[in-house]
Amino acid sequence: MNFHPFGRWLASAVMIALLSCEKSHGVELTFELPDNAEQCFFEEIKEGSEGYLEYQVITGGQYDVDMGLFAPDGSTLYQDYKKQYDSHKWTAQHSGTYKFCFSNQFSTFSHKVVYFDLQVGDEQPLRPNMANRIGAMTQMETSMMNMHESLKKIIDYQTHHRMREQQGRVRAEDLNERVSWWSVGEFAVVIVIGVGEVMLLRSFFTDKKTQSTI
């Protein structure tokens, strides 16, 4: 069976992308962080590997959280307080388990939803011999590289747009709930005022009827 050249290139690109996962890997996670709570995550990282951590508070309170990154020996690699979002890049000096913690202990009633993206390791080139290649790349290889970079940007844009969309949806739902309760309160006030006016008018007619009878 004969395949179209683009089909063969696409199949090879998919295989290369799958093989590249062996050297670099990433984790994206959205989790709930209750008030007065701290949540820690652990990752095994080899010496010399590069790590990149990005986080953002999606919903809750003032959209802030404390975050700390710690090496296997307990030393602090990154520490910041009450941040809405931030990122940190580092190179592992020791092999072992790295810990990064998100804390909401400063909040007494605000429930938070936090997103983070952890990338560990260097990304392999799309083709195994591309790094040691001396000559210029072919037009197909150049197109493949440009498409690969564009797809990575698209994935990042989609992730951030999803987070902004979720933030907007949560704020809209919160505003809708407040407006609904305000409407219920106004309706209750109108009913109370109406009942009060009716009872007041009835009392006027009852007093006149009593006086005329006497």
Coordinates of C-alpha atoms in Angstrom, one line a residue:
M1 CA 0.0 0.0 0.0
N2 CA 1.4 3.4 -1.0
F3 CA 1.0 6.4 1.4
H4 CA 0.9 10.0 0.6
P5 CA 4.2 11.8 1.5
F6 CA 2.4 14.0 3.9
G7 CA 0.9 11.0 5.6
R8 CA 4.3 9.4 6.0
W9 CA 5.7 12.6 7.4
L10 CA 2.7 13.0 9.8
A11 CA 3.2 9.4 11.0
S12 CA 6.9 10.0 11.6
A13 CA 6.2 13.2 13.5
V14 CA 3.7 11.4 15.8
M15 CA 6.2 8.7 16.5
I16 CA 9.0 11.3 17.3
A17 CA 6.6 13.2 19.6
L18 CA 5.8 10.0 21.5
L19 CA 9.5 9.1 21.8
S20 CA 10.4 12.5 23.0
C21 CA 8.1 11.9 26.0
E22 CA 10.8 9.6 27.4
K23 CA 13.2 12.4 28.1
S24 CA 10.8 15.3 29.0
H25 CA 7.5 15.1 30.7
G26 CA 5.0 17.5 32.2
V27 CA 2.1 17.5 34.6
E28 CA -0.9 19.9 34.5
L29 CA -3.4 19.8 37.4
T30 CA -6.3 21.8 38.7
F31 CA -7.1 21.1 42.3
E32 CA -9.2 22.5 45.2
L33 CA -7.4 24.2 48.1
P34 CA -9.7 24.6 51.2
D35 CA -9.3 27.5 53.7
N36 CA -6.6 27.0 56.4
A37 CA -5.1 24.2 54.3
E38 CA -1.9 23.3 52.6
Q39 CA -1.4 21.0 49.6
C40 CA 2.0 19.6 48.6
F41 CA 3.1 17.7 45.5
F42 CA 6.2 15.6 44.9
E43 CA 8.3 15.0 41.8
E44 CA 11.4 12.8 41.2
I45 CA 13.9 14.9 39.2
K46 CA 17.4 13.9 38.1
E47 CA 20.5 16.1 38.6
G48 CA 21.0 18.5 35.8
S49 CA 17.4 18.4 34.6
E50 CA 15.6 21.7 34.1
G51 CA 12.3 22.3 35.7
Y52 CA 9.7 24.9 35.0
L53 CA 6.7 25.5 37.3
E54 CA 3.8 27.9 36.5
Y55 CA 0.7 28.4 38.7
Q56 CA -2.4 30.5 38.9
V57 CA -5.3 30.9 41.2
I58 CA -8.5 30.4 39.2
T59 CA -11.2 31.1 41.8
G60 CA -11.6 32.0 45.4
G61 CA -11.2 35.1 47.7
Q62 CA -8.6 37.6 46.4
Y63 CA -7.2 35.0 43.9
D64 CA -4.0 34.7 45.9
V65 CA -2.0 31.8 47.4
D66 CA 1.4 31.1 49.1
M67 CA 3.7 28.8 47.2
G68 CA 7.1 27.2 48.0
L69 CA 9.5 24.9 46.1
F70 CA 11.9 22.8 48.1
A71 CA 15.0 20.7 47.1
P72 CA 15.6 17.1 48.3
D73 CA 17.9 18.4 51.0
G74 CA 15.2 20.7 52.4
S75 CA 16.6 24.0 51.0
T76 CA 14.2 26.5 49.6
L77 CA 14.4 27.1 45.8
Y78 CA 11.4 29.5 45.6
Q79 CA 9.1 31.1 48.1
D80 CA 6.5 33.7 47.6
Y81 CA 3.3 34.9 49.4
K82 CA -0.2 35.9 48.3
K83 CA 0.5 35.7 44.6
Q84 CA -2.3 35.4 42.0
Y85 CA 0.0 33.8 39.5
D86 CA 3.8 33.3 38.9
S87 CA 6.3 31.0 37.3
H88 CA 9.8 29.7 38.3
K89 CA 12.5 27.9 36.3
W90 CA 15.4 26.1 37.9
T91 CA 18.1 23.4 37.2
A92 CA 18.2 20.5 39.6
Q93 CA 21.5 20.4 41.6
H94 CA 20.7 17.1 43.2
S95 CA 18.8 14.0 42.2
G96 CA 15.8 13.2 44.4
T97 CA 12.3 14.2 45.3
Y98 CA 11.4 17.8 44.9
K99 CA 8.5 19.2 46.8
F100 CA 6.3 22.2 45.9
C101 CA 3.5 23.3 48.3
F102 CA 0.5 25.6 47.9
S103 CA -0.8 27.1 51.1
N104 CA -4.1 28.8 51.9
Q105 CA -3.5 28.9 55.7
F106 CA -3.8 32.7 55.8
S107 CA -7.4 32.5 54.7
T108 CA -10.1 31.6 57.2
F109 CA -13.1 31.1 54.9
S110 CA -12.0 31.5 51.2
H111 CA -12.0 28.3 49.2
K112 CA -9.5 28.4 46.3
V113 CA -9.1 26.5 43.0
V114 CA -5.5 26.4 41.8
Y115 CA -3.9 25.4 38.5
F116 CA -0.3 24.5 38.0
D117 CA 1.9 23.3 35.1
L118 CA 5.1 21.4 35.8
Q119 CA 7.6 20.7 33.0
V120 CA 10.7 18.6 33.7
G121 CA 13.6 17.8 31.3
D122 CA 14.7 19.1 27.9
E123 CA 12.6 18.6 24.9
Q124 CA 14.2 16.4 22.3
P125 CA 14.5 17.6 18.7
L126 CA 11.9 16.4 16.3
R127 CA 14.4 14.3 14.5
P128 CA 17.1 12.3 16.4
N129 CA 20.0 13.5 14.2
M130 CA 18.9 17.1 14.0
A131 CA 21.0 18.4 16.8
N132 CA 24.3 17.0 15.3
R133 CA 23.4 17.9 11.7
I134 CA 25.8 20.2 9.9
G135 CA 24.0 21.0 6.7
A136 CA 20.9 23.2 6.3
M137 CA 17.4 21.7 7.0
T138 CA 15.2 20.8 4.1
Q139 CA 12.0 22.7 3.4
M140 CA 9.9 19.8 4.9
E141 CA 12.0 19.8 8.1
T142 CA 11.7 23.6 8.4
S143 CA 7.9 23.4 8.0
M144 CA 7.8 20.6 10.6
M145 CA 9.8 22.7 13.1
N146 CA 7.5 25.8 12.5
M147 CA 4.4 23.7 12.9
H148 CA 5.7 22.1 16.0
E149 CA 6.5 25.5 17.6
S150 CA 3.1 26.9 16.5
L151 CA 1.3 23.9 18.0
K152 CA 3.1 24.4 21.4
K153 CA 2.0 28.1 21.4
I154 CA -1.6 27.1 20.5
I155 CA -1.6 24.7 23.4
D156 CA -0.4 27.4 25.8
Y157 CA -2.9 29.9 24.5
Q158 CA -5.8 27.4 24.9
T159 CA -4.8 26.6 28.4
H160 CA -4.7 30.2 29.5
H161 CA -7.9 31.0 27.6
R162 CA -9.6 28.1 29.4
M163 CA -8.5 29.4 32.8
R164 CA -9.7 32.9 32.0
E165 CA -13.0 31.5 30.7
Q166 CA -13.4 29.6 34.0
Q167 CA -12.6 32.7 36.0
G168 CA -15.2 34.7 34.1
R169 CA -17.8 31.9 34.4
V170 CA -17.3 31.7 38.2
R171 CA -17.6 35.4 38.6
A172 CA -20.7 35.5 36.4
E173 CA -22.3 32.7 38.5
D174 CA -21.4 34.5 41.7
L175 CA -22.9 37.7 40.4
N176 CA -26.0 35.9 39.2
E177 CA -26.4 34.3 42.7
R178 CA -26.1 37.7 44.4
V179 CA -28.6 39.3 42.0
S180 CA -31.0 36.4 42.6
W181 CA -30.8 36.8 46.4
W182 CA -31.2 40.6 46.1
S183 CA -34.3 40.1 43.9
V184 CA -35.7 37.6 46.5
G185 CA -35.0 40.2 49.2
E186 CA -36.7 43.0 47.3
F187 CA -39.7 40.7 46.6
A188 CA -40.0 39.9 50.3
V189 CA -39.8 43.6 51.2
V190 CA -42.5 44.5 48.7
I191 CA -44.8 41.7 50.1
V192 CA -44.3 42.9 53.7
I193 CA -45.0 46.5 52.7
G194 CA -48.1 45.5 50.8
V195 CA -49.4 43.4 53.7
G196 CA -48.7 46.2 56.1
E197 CA -50.5 48.8 54.0
V198 CA -53.6 46.6 53.7
M199 CA -53.7 46.0 57.4
L200 CA -53.3 49.7 58.1
L201 CA -56.2 50.6 55.7
R202 CA -58.4 47.9 57.3
S203 CA -57.6 49.4 60.7
F204 CA -58.9 52.8 59.5
F205 CA -62.2 51.4 58.4
T206 CA -62.6 49.3 61.5
D207 CA -62.1 52.4 63.7
K208 CA -64.8 54.3 61.8
K209 CA -67.3 51.4 62.0
T210 CA -66.8 51.1 65.8
Q211 CA -67.4 54.9 66.3
S212 CA -70.5 55.0 64.2
T213 CA -72.0 52.0 66.1
I214 CA -71.6 53.9 69.4

